[in-house]
C-alpha cells in the first residue's frame, strides 16, 4: 500500500477513535448532567413517609397523603396542628410562599434586582407591611400563638433545606442573584398575603381612573353608556331581602351630576397623572397572575327540600388568574381528639403561607366565597402647598403630611431610599407615577396649582381577616359562623353557608364606606370634608339570609338586592353567570343530585349569543360563505364546547364586533375586553340600530348596526378560514382558546429553556369568562385563557365523604413532581376527586404516611 494511502487510513482511524472518545465523553457528560439534573430536581421533593424530628413540636403529628397528593394532618393540640401545616406548606410550596411574601412587603428587588424597583416603590407606597405590623401589635394571644406555631413549622423546614433543596427555582435564581438566601418566616409574612388578595379582588379605583380618562374624549352620557346600570332582567342574590333605613341605594350607575367633580375632571392636566398611576398597577397584575376587574367567582347552596339527599349541597368555584403552582393548596386539619383546646376538624383549600382552611367544610358546616366587587377604594385629589410640598390643605388650612422613609434593597445594586407621603386619605399614589403634571386653574371650581392623587382604601387600615379564617374553621352553627364572618372585613366576600342540620344561609361581610357625598365612581376633591367617609355600614345591617323560602342562594359577583338602602358598589358584575346558575337550579323538575351540580359547574352556555344570534340570523347575506356561517350558528346549542365549530365562529365574531364598534372612539388602553360589562353595553346598543357607536368614524359613510354585524361576521369567517380551515366543520374553539400555566416569576422570564422548566401547556379549554365554567379570554389581546375556575368544590352535607373537588394544576409546587400538573386533565373535563373525610376512608386511600415527632434534647 502506498505511504500516502497508509497515512490517509491512519488519519481516518485516528479520527474514528477521537470521534468515538468524543461520543463516549458526551454520552458520559450527558448521563452525568441527566443524573445531576434529576438529583437537582428531585432533591426538593417533599419527604412523604418516614419520621422527621421537629423542634418546638409538643407531640407526634401524623400526615397521611392520599393518592392526589392531599395531606391529612392529625395532631393532638392546636399548636402542633398549625406547626404541621406550616411544615407541609413549606415542603410543597416554599418558593411560592417566598415570592408572595416579597410581593406583600414590596421587596421583590431583593430577589430579582433592579427590574422590580418601580413595582417595589408602588408596593411600599401602598404600605401593606406597615398595616400588617399594626395588626400584629393589636393581635390577641391566641391568634398570635397560632401564627407563631405556623412560622415554627416553616422555619423547621428551612433549617434543614436551602438553595435547590428548597425548590428548583432557587437553582435558577442562583445564576441571577448568587447571594440570595431566604430569611426565616415571620407572622408578618402570613398577614401580608391577605393584603395582596384584597388588592387583587378590590381594585375598583381602576374603574374610577378609566371613567375619568374616557371623559377626555367622550361626553358624560357616552361614558355612562359604557358603564350601564345593572340590567333589570338579570338576577339579584337576595330577591326577598328587605332592610329598613339607610340611604344611597344598592348601587345603580348614574345618579345626580356633581358639578365640582365634573369641573375637576374637565382639566386636561389631570389625565396624565391618572394614566401614569396605571403603569405600576399593570406590572403588579403580571406578578399576581390576574386581570383584576371583572373576574369573579360562583357559589351557591341548595336546601335539602330541593336535593336528592334531603340535605344541603354547597358549591363554589373561585375565578382567579392562571398560574403555576396553583394558588390553592388542599389540606385536611384534624384534632385528635377534637376538644376545647383543639377545636379543629376541617378539610378544604388553604393558601400556602396562612393557617387554616379558606374554603371548605368542617364536621358541622360548609362554606364558600365569592368576591363582592365592592367599592372600597376612592381616589382623592389633594391640594398641595406650593411653598411646602409636604403639606396639604384641609378645610382652608395647611396640614403636615405623614412622611415614611423606606429603604429598598436591590440585588446587585445600591439600596434606594424612598419617602412615602400620606395625607389623611392615604398614600399618595401619584408620587410613584413618572409624569405627574400640575393643574392650571381654568375651571369654575378653584383647582389646585399643585396637587397629588391619594388613595383611601379599607385595606390600608388594620383588618380582622386573620381572625376570621380559624373562627370559621371552628364554627359549629349559623350564629358562630356569622360571628366569625363579622371579622371577614377585607376583602368583602359573599359567603354561602350550609350545615349538617339542614340549614342554609348567606352573609355579606366587609367594610363598606358611607360617603358624605358621591358614589365613588370618579376621583373627587379632597381639600374639604365634602366627600369624606363618615364610617362603615354596621355589620348587622349588611345583607344576610337564613333558610330562604326559595330553597337556594346563588352568587356570582352580581347585585345583592335592588332595594338595599346602602351603597356597596355601582360596578357589580352584570349577572350573566348568575342568571344561568339560577336557571339551572330553578328549572330542575327532579330532586337535584351531586351530578346535577357538577353539570352546572361545567356549563358553557353563552348568554351573549342568546342576545345576538337572532340579529345575526335576520341580516341579509349574499355569499355562500356567510350563508353557511348563518346555518352553522342556527344549528348551535349555544354551548362553548372545546371542539365546537359554531363556538369558535361566534367568539371570533364577538372579538371583531367589539373592535368594529368601539376601537375608533376609545383609547387603545380601554379597548373592550369582551367581558360581562360589554355584554350589557352591546345588549343595550342593539336596540338602537342607528346609535353613533355603530358608525366607524374612520370611513366617509355612516354605518348602522346591521352593517357592522355583517362586517364582523365576514371578518370572523375570513379569520377562521385563514388560521384553521376553509371547511367550517374543522373549526375548533378549544384550539383557539388555550391555557398555559406560567410560573409567576421565572415562567415569564423570556428565556425559553427556563420557561420550559416551569410552565405547562398549552391546553385546549371550553367556555369563556361569562359562562358558568368561566375560562376568560381578553378580546383586545388574544383568545388565550387568562382567568379560570381555580378550584371547584361540591360539598354533600348528608355524607361529607361524597363531597368532591378539583383545583389546578396540582398540589405540588415542584416542577416535574407527579403532582405538579396532574389535575389539569380532570379539571379541563369537569372531573373531580373525592374529598376524603372519615379517617377510615382516608386510610384506605393513603399513599404515604409521615410522622412528625418532637426533637429529642441533645
GROMACS .gro file of C-alpha atoms in nm, residues 306-758:
model
  453
  306UNK     CA    1  -8.463   2.059   4.655
  307UNK     CA    2  -8.190   1.791   4.672
  308UNK     CA    3  -8.195   1.416   4.621
  309UNK     CA    4  -8.019   1.361   4.956
  310UNK     CA    5  -8.262   1.569   5.161
  311UNK     CA    6  -7.969   1.772   5.297
  312UNK     CA    7  -7.799   2.082   5.154
  313UNK     CA    8  -7.546   2.077   4.871
  314UNK     CA    9  -7.294   2.363   4.860
  315UNK     CA   10  -7.081   2.451   4.554
  316UNK     CA   11  -6.801   2.702   4.500
  317UNK     CA   12  -6.561   2.785   4.217
  318UNK     CA   13  -6.346   3.098   4.267
  319UNK     CA   14  -6.212   3.252   3.945
  320UNK     CA   15  -5.853   3.373   3.966
  321UNK     CA   16  -5.558   3.432   3.736
  322UNK     CA   17  -5.391   3.141   3.560
  323UNK     CA   18  -5.072   3.040   3.741
  324UNK     CA   19  -4.849   2.753   3.840
  325UNK     CA   20  -4.825   2.642   4.117
  326UNK     CA   21  -5.194   2.653   4.198
  327UNK     CA   22  -5.296   2.943   4.420
  328UNK     CA   23  -5.475   2.682   4.636
  329UNK     CA   24  -5.339   2.401   4.849
  330UNK     CA   25  -5.585   2.131   4.954
  331UNK     CA   26  -5.544   2.003   5.310
  332UNK     CA   27  -5.724   1.833   5.597
  333UNK     CA   28  -5.667   1.959   5.954
  334UNK     CA   29  -5.786   1.722   6.226
  335UNK     CA   30  -5.756   1.746   6.604
  336UNK     CA   31  -5.731   1.406   6.771
  337UNK     CA   32  -5.948   1.434   6.962
  338UNK     CA   33  -6.145   1.750   6.886
  339UNK     CA   34  -6.167   1.947   7.211
  340UNK     CA   35  -6.196   2.298   7.352
  341UNK     CA   36  -5.817   2.334   7.329
  342UNK     CA   37  -5.800   2.181   6.982
  343UNK     CA   38  -6.136   2.259   6.815
  344UNK     CA   39  -6.049   2.189   6.451
  345UNK     CA   40  -6.180   1.917   6.223
  346UNK     CA   41  -6.183   2.073   5.879
  347UNK     CA   42  -6.095   2.000   5.517
  348UNK     CA   43  -6.066   2.213   5.206
  349UNK     CA   44  -5.843   2.470   5.044
  350UNK     CA   45  -5.575   2.681   5.208
  351UNK     CA   46  -5.326   2.945   5.097
  352UNK     CA   47  -4.963   2.841   5.139
  353UNK     CA   48  -4.840   3.092   5.395
  354UNK     CA   49  -5.157   3.114   5.607
  355UNK     CA   50  -5.312   2.896   5.876
  356UNK     CA   51  -5.641   2.716   5.838
  357UNK     CA   52  -5.877   2.645   5.552
  358UNK     CA   53  -6.012   2.935   5.343
  359UNK     CA   54  -6.285   2.741   5.156
  360UNK     CA   55  -6.416   2.402   5.266
  361UNK     CA   56  -6.613   2.220   5.532
  362UNK     CA   57  -6.581   2.102   5.890
  363UNK     CA   58  -6.763   1.817   6.062
  364UNK     CA   59  -7.056   2.057   6.114
  365UNK     CA   60  -7.066   2.326   5.845
  366UNK     CA   61  -6.957   2.409   5.489
  367UNK     CA   62  -6.893   2.747   5.332
  368UNK     CA   63  -6.790   2.907   5.005
  369UNK     CA   64  -6.681   3.255   4.897
  370UNK     CA   65  -6.718   3.488   4.600
  371UNK     CA   66  -6.594   3.842   4.561
  372UNK     CA   67  -6.845   4.123   4.623
  373UNK     CA   68  -6.653   4.359   4.387
  374UNK     CA   69  -6.725   4.628   4.647
  375UNK     CA   70  -6.630   4.991   4.602
  376UNK     CA   71  -6.389   5.033   4.891
  377UNK     CA   72  -6.126   5.245   4.716
  378UNK     CA   73  -6.159   5.617   4.644
  379UNK     CA   74  -5.911   5.849   4.474
  380UNK     CA   75  -5.884   6.198   4.622
  381UNK     CA   76  -5.724   6.498   4.453
  382UNK     CA   77  -5.543   6.669   4.741
  383UNK     CA   78  -5.429   7.031   4.721
  384UNK     CA   79  -5.056   7.072   4.794
  385UNK     CA   80  -4.888   7.379   4.947
  386UNK     CA   81  -4.667   7.528   4.670
  387UNK     CA   82  -4.428   7.660   4.938
  388UNK     CA   83  -4.404   7.327   5.122
  389UNK     CA   84  -4.468   7.015   4.917
  390UNK     CA   85  -4.509   6.811   5.234
  391UNK     CA   86  -4.822   6.998   5.335
  392UNK     CA   87  -5.177   6.967   5.202
  393UNK     CA   88  -5.497   7.163   5.254
  394UNK     CA   89  -5.778   7.057   5.486
  395UNK     CA   90  -6.073   7.299   5.511
  396UNK     CA   91  -5.862   7.606   5.434
  397UNK     CA   92  -5.559   7.516   5.648
  398UNK     CA   93  -5.223   7.361   5.556
  399UNK     CA   94  -5.162   7.031   5.735
  400UNK     CA   95  -4.834   6.836   5.754
  401UNK     CA   96  -4.824   6.506   5.568
  402UNK     CA   97  -4.707   6.190   5.736
  403UNK     CA   98  -4.367   6.101   5.588
  404UNK     CA   99  -4.237   5.743   5.596
  405UNK     CA  100  -3.883   5.654   5.492
  406UNK     CA  101  -3.848   5.325   5.305
  407UNK     CA  102  -3.519   5.158   5.210
  408UNK     CA  103  -3.542   4.922   4.914
  409UNK     CA  104  -3.263   4.665   4.900
  410UNK     CA  105  -3.171   4.584   4.539
  411UNK     CA  106  -2.984   4.267   4.446
  412UNK     CA  107  -2.661   4.357   4.269
  413UNK     CA  108  -2.706   4.730   4.326
  414UNK     CA  109  -2.713   5.002   4.588
  415UNK     CA  110  -3.015   5.043   4.818
  416UNK     CA  111  -3.275   5.302   4.720
  417UNK     CA  112  -3.430   5.533   4.976
  418UNK     CA  113  -3.791   5.631   4.913
  419UNK     CA  114  -4.009   5.876   5.103
  420UNK     CA  115  -4.375   5.775   5.111
  421UNK     CA  116  -4.612   6.067   5.170
  422UNK     CA  117  -4.952   6.024   5.335
  423UNK     CA  118  -5.244   6.263   5.351
  424UNK     CA  119  -5.548   6.198   5.568
  425UNK     CA  120  -5.687   5.994   5.281
  426UNK     CA  121  -5.392   5.759   5.249
  427UNK     CA  122  -5.074   5.713   5.044
  428UNK     CA  123  -5.006   5.948   4.754
  429UNK     CA  124  -5.006   5.720   4.451
  430UNK     CA  125  -4.904   5.995   4.211
  431UNK     CA  126  -4.560   6.001   4.377
  432UNK     CA  127  -4.480   5.668   4.211
  433UNK     CA  128  -4.602   5.788   3.872
  434UNK     CA  129  -4.337   5.914   3.631
  435UNK     CA  130  -4.521   6.202   3.460
  436UNK     CA  131  -4.707   6.394   3.729
  437UNK     CA  132  -4.821   6.731   3.593
  438UNK     CA  133  -4.959   7.038   3.766
  439UNK     CA  134  -5.309   7.174   3.729
  440UNK     CA  135  -5.365   7.514   3.576
  441UNK     CA  136  -5.666   7.686   3.737
  442UNK     CA  137  -5.909   7.731   3.449
  443UNK     CA  138  -6.241   7.588   3.566
  444UNK     CA  139  -6.535   7.714   3.775
  445UNK     CA  140  -6.407   7.507   4.068
  446UNK     CA  141  -6.093   7.656   4.219
  447UNK     CA  142  -5.849   7.385   4.113
  448UNK     CA  143  -5.514   7.331   4.286
  449UNK     CA  144  -5.199   7.483   4.144
  450UNK     CA  145  -5.021   7.184   4.296
  451UNK     CA  146  -5.198   6.856   4.355
  452UNK     CA  147  -5.149   6.492   4.445
  453UNK     CA  148  -5.363   6.183   4.392
  454UNK     CA  149  -5.415   5.992   4.719
  455UNK     CA  150  -5.587   5.657   4.775
  456UNK     CA  151  -5.832   5.585   5.053
  457UNK     CA  152  -5.888   5.210   5.087
  458UNK     CA  153  -6.033   4.992   5.358
  459UNK     CA  154  -5.736   4.752   5.341
  460UNK     CA  155  -5.493   5.027   5.443
  461UNK     CA  156  -5.628   5.016   5.798
  462UNK     CA  157  -5.578   4.718   6.032
  463UNK     CA  158  -5.801   4.425   5.941
  464UNK     CA  159  -5.951   4.133   6.134
  465UNK     CA  160  -5.934   3.890   5.841
  466UNK     CA  161  -5.667   3.682   6.012
  467UNK     CA  162  -5.912   3.602   6.293
  468UNK     CA  163  -6.198   3.514   6.059
  469UNK     CA  164  -6.037   3.206   5.900
  470UNK     CA  165  -5.971   2.996   6.214
  471UNK     CA  166  -6.301   3.120   6.365
  472UNK     CA  167  -6.494   2.993   6.061
  473UNK     CA  168  -6.296   2.668   6.076
  474UNK     CA  169  -6.416   2.601   6.431
  475UNK     CA  170  -6.772   2.741   6.397
  476UNK     CA  171  -7.042   2.486   6.487
  477UNK     CA  172  -7.357   2.663   6.367
  478UNK     CA  173  -7.502   2.965   6.186
  479UNK     CA  174  -7.462   3.201   6.484
  480UNK     CA  175  -7.094   3.114   6.532
  481UNK     CA  176  -7.039   3.136   6.157
  482UNK     CA  177  -7.184   3.489   6.147
  483UNK     CA  178  -6.971   3.591   6.446
  484UNK     CA  179  -6.663   3.471   6.256
  485UNK     CA  180  -6.783   3.639   5.936
  486UNK     CA  181  -6.803   3.974   6.116
  487UNK     CA  182  -6.421   3.970   6.113
  488UNK     CA  183  -6.408   3.891   5.738
  489UNK     CA  184  -6.371   4.261   5.667
  490UNK     CA  185  -6.123   4.293   5.379
  491UNK     CA  186  -6.170   4.178   5.105
  492UNK     CA  187  -6.551   4.179   5.121
  493UNK     CA  188  -6.699   3.845   5.016
  494UNK     CA  189  -7.032   3.676   4.951
  495UNK     CA  190  -7.032   3.387   5.199
  496UNK     CA  191  -7.271   3.097   5.148
  497UNK     CA  192  -7.329   2.853   5.432
  498UNK     CA  193  -7.476   2.508   5.496
  499UNK     CA  194  -7.476   2.275   5.794
  500UNK     CA  195  -7.544   1.908   5.863
  501UNK     CA  196  -7.870   2.002   6.039
  502UNK     CA  197  -8.010   2.115   5.702
  503UNK     CA  198  -7.977   2.494   5.730
  504UNK     CA  199  -7.852   2.719   5.451
  505UNK     CA  200  -7.753   3.084   5.470
  506UNK     CA  201  -7.585   3.386   5.314
  507UNK     CA  202  -7.384   3.667   5.470
  508UNK     CA  203  -7.208   3.961   5.308
  509UNK     CA  204  -6.933   4.073   5.547
  510UNK     CA  205  -6.690   4.357   5.486
  511UNK     CA  206  -6.605   4.721   5.549
  512UNK     CA  207  -6.820   4.938   5.323
  513UNK     CA  208  -6.766   5.315   5.346
  514UNK     CA  209  -7.055   5.555   5.398
  515UNK     CA  210  -6.970   5.867   5.196
  516UNK     CA  211  -7.080   6.218   5.287
  517UNK     CA  212  -7.129   6.283   4.915
  518UNK     CA  213  -7.068   6.099   4.591
  519UNK     CA  214  -7.083   5.736   4.485
  520UNK     CA  215  -6.714   5.652   4.441
  521UNK     CA  216  -6.736   5.646   4.061
  522UNK     CA  217  -6.490   5.930   3.993
  523UNK     CA  218  -6.191   6.093   4.167
  524UNK     CA  219  -6.311   6.371   4.399
  525UNK     CA  220  -6.174   6.691   4.557
  526UNK     CA  221  -6.003   6.617   4.887
  527UNK     CA  222  -5.934   6.962   5.032
  528UNK     CA  223  -6.268   6.992   5.217
  529UNK     CA  224  -6.480   6.745   5.413
  530UNK     CA  225  -6.746   6.740   5.140
  531UNK     CA  226  -6.654   6.391   5.009
  532UNK     CA  227  -6.516   6.231   5.324
  533UNK     CA  228  -6.608   5.887   5.456
  534UNK     CA  229  -6.844   5.901   5.755
  535UNK     CA  230  -6.779   5.547   5.879
  536UNK     CA  231  -6.877   5.198   5.768
  537UNK     CA  232  -7.208   5.014   5.730
  538UNK     CA  233  -7.284   4.833   6.055
  539UNK     CA  234  -7.236   4.456   6.023
  540UNK     CA  235  -7.590   4.388   6.149
  541UNK     CA  236  -7.727   4.594   5.858
  542UNK     CA  237  -7.530   4.404   5.592
  543UNK     CA  238  -7.724   4.169   5.362
  544UNK     CA  239  -7.792   3.822   5.503
  545UNK     CA  240  -8.039   3.539   5.457
  546UNK     CA  241  -8.115   3.221   5.652
  547UNK     CA  242  -8.324   2.936   5.510
  548UNK     CA  243  -8.495   3.148   5.240
  549UNK     CA  244  -8.828   3.018   5.103
  550UNK     CA  245  -8.680   2.975   4.752
  551UNK     CA  246  -8.467   2.690   4.884
  552UNK     CA  247  -8.140   2.811   4.731
  553UNK     CA  248  -7.899   3.106   4.732
  554UNK     CA  249  -7.671   3.173   4.433
  555UNK     CA  250  -7.400   3.437   4.394
  556UNK     CA  251  -7.176   3.525   4.102
  557UNK     CA  252  -7.049   3.873   4.196
  558UNK     CA  253  -7.387   4.010   4.094
  559UNK     CA  254  -7.615   4.273   4.251
  560UNK     CA  255  -7.723   4.174   4.602
  561UNK     CA  256  -8.065   4.341   4.601
  562UNK     CA  257  -8.227   4.631   4.411
  563UNK     CA  258  -8.378   4.786   4.725
  564UNK     CA  259  -8.082   4.758   4.962
  565UNK     CA  260  -8.051   5.110   5.105
  566UNK     CA  261  -7.673   5.143   5.133
  567UNK     CA  262  -7.415   5.181   4.857
  568UNK     CA  263  -7.198   4.870   4.815
  569UNK     CA  264  -7.078   4.947   4.461
  570UNK     CA  265  -7.208   5.062   4.125
  571UNK     CA  266  -6.973   4.822   3.946
  572UNK     CA  267  -7.140   4.486   4.006
  573UNK     CA  268  -7.060   4.202   3.771
  574UNK     CA  269  -7.364   4.205   3.545
  575UNK     CA  270  -7.508   3.869   3.641
  576UNK     CA  271  -7.491   3.653   3.327
  577UNK     CA  272  -7.329   3.366   3.514
  578UNK     CA  273  -7.578   3.416   3.796
  579UNK     CA  274  -7.870   3.401   3.551
  580UNK     CA  275  -7.754   3.069   3.411
  581UNK     CA  276  -7.695   2.918   3.757
  582UNK     CA  277  -8.038   3.029   3.878
  583UNK     CA  278  -8.200   2.891   3.559
  584UNK     CA  279  -8.039   2.551   3.602
  585UNK     CA  280  -8.140   2.529   3.970
  586UNK     CA  281  -8.492   2.673   3.948
  587UNK     CA  282  -8.594   2.492   3.628
  588UNK     CA  283  -8.486   2.150   3.755
  589UNK     CA  284  -8.801   1.938   3.784
  590UNK     CA  285  -8.634   1.645   3.965
  591UNK     CA  286  -8.455   1.648   4.300
  592UNK     CA  287  -8.106   1.790   4.245
  593UNK     CA  288  -7.814   1.548   4.272
  594UNK     CA  289  -7.439   1.596   4.303
  595UNK     CA  290  -7.413   1.510   3.932
  596UNK     CA  291  -7.657   1.791   3.852
  597UNK     CA  292  -7.441   2.035   4.046
  598UNK     CA  293  -7.133   1.916   3.857
  599UNK     CA  294  -7.322   1.981   3.535
  600UNK     CA  295  -7.395   2.337   3.648
  601UNK     CA  296  -7.027   2.399   3.731
  602UNK     CA  297  -6.930   2.275   3.385
  603UNK     CA  298  -7.195   2.465   3.191
  604UNK     CA  299  -7.067   2.654   2.884
  605UNK     CA  300  -7.389   2.819   2.761
  606UNK     CA  301  -7.321   3.165   2.615
  607UNK     CA  302  -7.599   3.409   2.708
  608UNK     CA  303  -7.439   3.676   2.489
  609UNK     CA  304  -7.507   3.453   2.189
  610UNK     CA  305  -7.865   3.421   2.307
  611UNK     CA  306  -7.893   3.801   2.262
  612UNK     CA  307  -7.706   3.837   1.934
  613UNK     CA  308  -7.795   3.525   1.733
  614UNK     CA  309  -8.148   3.640   1.637
  615UNK     CA  310  -7.996   3.956   1.491
  616UNK     CA  311  -7.727   3.761   1.308
  617UNK     CA  312  -7.992   3.534   1.159
  618UNK     CA  313  -8.203   3.830   1.047
  619UNK     CA  314  -7.937   4.019   0.849
  620UNK     CA  315  -7.918   3.961   0.475
  621UNK     CA  316  -7.600   3.797   0.348
  622UNK     CA  317  -7.529   3.736  -0.020
  623UNK     CA  318  -7.236   3.493  -0.028
  624UNK     CA  319  -7.236   3.115   0.021
  625UNK     CA  320  -6.959   3.165   0.276
  626UNK     CA  321  -7.175   3.382   0.506
  627UNK     CA  322  -7.490   3.179   0.445
  628UNK     CA  323  -7.301   2.870   0.564
  629UNK     CA  324  -7.190   3.066   0.871
  630UNK     CA  325  -7.550   3.162   0.948
  631UNK     CA  326  -7.658   2.797   0.919
  632UNK     CA  327  -7.375   2.686   1.147
  633UNK     CA  328  -7.493   2.930   1.415
  634UNK     CA  329  -7.862   2.844   1.362
  635UNK     CA  330  -7.795   2.477   1.446
  636UNK     CA  331  -7.580   2.560   1.752
  637UNK     CA  332  -7.683   2.475   2.111
  638UNK     CA  333  -7.503   2.789   2.244
  639UNK     CA  334  -7.252   2.577   2.439
  640UNK     CA  335  -6.889   2.693   2.405
  641UNK     CA  336  -6.764   2.335   2.389
  642UNK     CA  337  -6.397   2.265   2.320
  643UNK     CA  338  -6.449   2.104   1.978
  644UNK     CA  339  -6.742   2.322   1.866
  645UNK     CA  340  -6.707   2.495   1.524
  646UNK     CA  341  -7.000   2.728   1.600
  647UNK     CA  342  -6.845   2.831   1.932
  648UNK     CA  343  -6.524   2.925   1.750
  649UNK     CA  344  -6.720   3.128   1.493
  650UNK     CA  345  -6.927   3.317   1.750
  651UNK     CA  346  -6.637   3.409   1.978
  652UNK     CA  347  -6.422   3.527   1.686
  653UNK     CA  348  -6.724   3.726   1.562
  654UNK     CA  349  -6.760   3.882   1.909
  655UNK     CA  350  -6.398   3.995   1.903
  656UNK     CA  351  -6.449   4.164   1.565
  657UNK     CA  352  -6.784   4.315   1.664
  658UNK     CA  353  -6.625   4.491   1.961
  659UNK     CA  354  -6.334   4.615   1.751
  660UNK     CA  355  -6.555   4.735   1.465
  661UNK     CA  356  -6.794   4.913   1.704
  662UNK     CA  357  -6.565   5.073   1.962
  663UNK     CA  358  -6.199   5.088   1.858
  664UNK     CA  359  -6.249   5.404   1.650
  665UNK     CA  360  -6.372   5.601   1.955
  666UNK     CA  361  -6.181   5.462   2.256
  667UNK     CA  362  -5.816   5.490   2.368
  668UNK     CA  363  -5.628   5.167   2.298
  669UNK     CA  364  -5.575   5.103   2.670
  670UNK     CA  365  -5.953   5.089   2.712
  671UNK     CA  366  -6.049   4.881   2.411
  672UNK     CA  367  -6.328   4.638   2.514
  673UNK     CA  368  -6.208   4.323   2.690
  674UNK     CA  369  -6.528   4.142   2.593
  675UNK     CA  370  -6.645   4.061   2.947
  676UNK     CA  371  -6.977   4.100   3.124
  677UNK     CA  372  -6.986   4.480   3.109
  678UNK     CA  373  -6.958   4.466   2.730
  679UNK     CA  374  -7.238   4.209   2.713
  680UNK     CA  375  -7.460   4.468   2.884
  681UNK     CA  376  -7.332   4.759   2.671
  682UNK     CA  377  -7.398   4.576   2.344
  683UNK     CA  378  -7.733   4.437   2.468
  684UNK     CA  379  -7.845   4.799   2.510
  685UNK     CA  380  -7.695   4.917   2.179
  686UNK     CA  381  -7.858   4.651   1.960
  687UNK     CA  382  -8.191   4.817   2.046
  688UNK     CA  383  -8.053   5.138   1.892
  689UNK     CA  384  -7.969   5.033   1.533
  690UNK     CA  385  -7.861   5.385   1.437
  691UNK     CA  386  -7.661   5.472   1.750
  692UNK     CA  387  -7.348   5.675   1.680
  693UNK     CA  388  -7.143   5.392   1.837
  694UNK     CA  389  -7.213   5.176   1.529
  695UNK     CA  390  -7.067   5.436   1.293
  696UNK     CA  391  -6.700   5.388   1.206
  697UNK     CA  392  -6.554   5.737   1.221
  698UNK     CA  393  -6.261   5.631   1.005
  699UNK     CA  394  -6.482   5.587   0.697
  700UNK     CA  395  -6.671   5.857   0.497
  701UNK     CA  396  -7.009   5.677   0.518
  702UNK     CA  397  -7.226   5.633   0.827
  703UNK     CA  398  -7.260   5.268   0.929
  704UNK     CA  399  -7.553   5.120   1.120
  705UNK     CA  400  -7.594   4.814   1.340
  706UNK     CA  401  -7.671   4.559   1.068
  707UNK     CA  402  -7.380   4.671   0.852
  708UNK     CA  403  -7.139   4.627   1.143
  709UNK     CA  404  -7.288   4.286   1.230
  710UNK     CA  405  -7.245   4.171   0.869
  711UNK     CA  406  -6.890   4.311   0.850
  712UNK     CA  407  -6.789   4.143   1.178
  713UNK     CA  408  -6.934   3.808   1.071
  714UNK     CA  409  -6.741   3.822   0.743
  715UNK     CA  410  -6.418   3.912   0.925
  716UNK     CA  411  -6.469   3.620   1.165
  717UNK     CA  412  -6.522   3.374   0.879
  718UNK     CA  413  -6.216   3.509   0.696
  719UNK     CA  414  -6.002   3.476   1.011
  720UNK     CA  415  -6.109   3.119   1.082
  721UNK     CA  416  -6.054   3.016   0.719
  722UNK     CA  417  -5.707   3.166   0.739
  723UNK     CA  418  -5.595   3.021   1.073
  724UNK     CA  419  -5.788   2.693   1.095
  725UNK     CA  420  -5.961   2.559   0.782
  726UNK     CA  421  -6.161   2.651   0.473
  727UNK     CA  422  -6.411   2.388   0.588
  728UNK     CA  423  -6.626   2.519   0.879
  729UNK     CA  424  -6.667   2.164   1.012
  730UNK     CA  425  -6.298   2.176   1.109
  731UNK     CA  426  -6.321   2.495   1.311
  732UNK     CA  427  -6.248   2.428   1.678
  733UNK     CA  428  -6.294   2.660   1.975
  734UNK     CA  429  -6.052   2.472   2.203
  735UNK     CA  430  -5.764   2.504   1.955
  736UNK     CA  431  -5.802   2.882   1.972
  737UNK     CA  432  -5.892   2.907   2.338
  738UNK     CA  433  -5.592   2.752   2.511
  739UNK     CA  434  -5.447   2.780   2.858
  740UNK     CA  435  -5.079   2.787   2.952
  741UNK     CA  436  -4.992   2.766   3.319
  742UNK     CA  437  -4.699   3.001   3.372
  743UNK     CA  438  -4.477   3.033   3.677
  744UNK     CA  439  -4.539   3.387   3.805
  745UNK     CA  440  -4.167   3.467   3.814
  746UNK     CA  441  -3.926   3.254   3.612
  747UNK     CA  442  -4.204   3.130   3.384
  748UNK     CA  443  -4.225   3.481   3.238
  749UNK     CA  444  -3.851   3.536   3.204
  750UNK     CA  445  -3.845   3.541   2.825
  751UNK     CA  446  -3.575   3.270   2.829
  752UNK     CA  447  -3.731   2.969   2.655
  753UNK     CA  448  -3.532   2.691   2.830
  754UNK     CA  449  -3.610   2.838   3.174
  755UNK     CA  450  -3.978   2.883   3.088
  756UNK     CA  451  -3.990   2.523   2.963
  757UNK     CA  452  -3.874   2.404   3.306
  758UNK     CA  453  -4.165   2.559   3.492
   0.00000   0.00000   0.00000
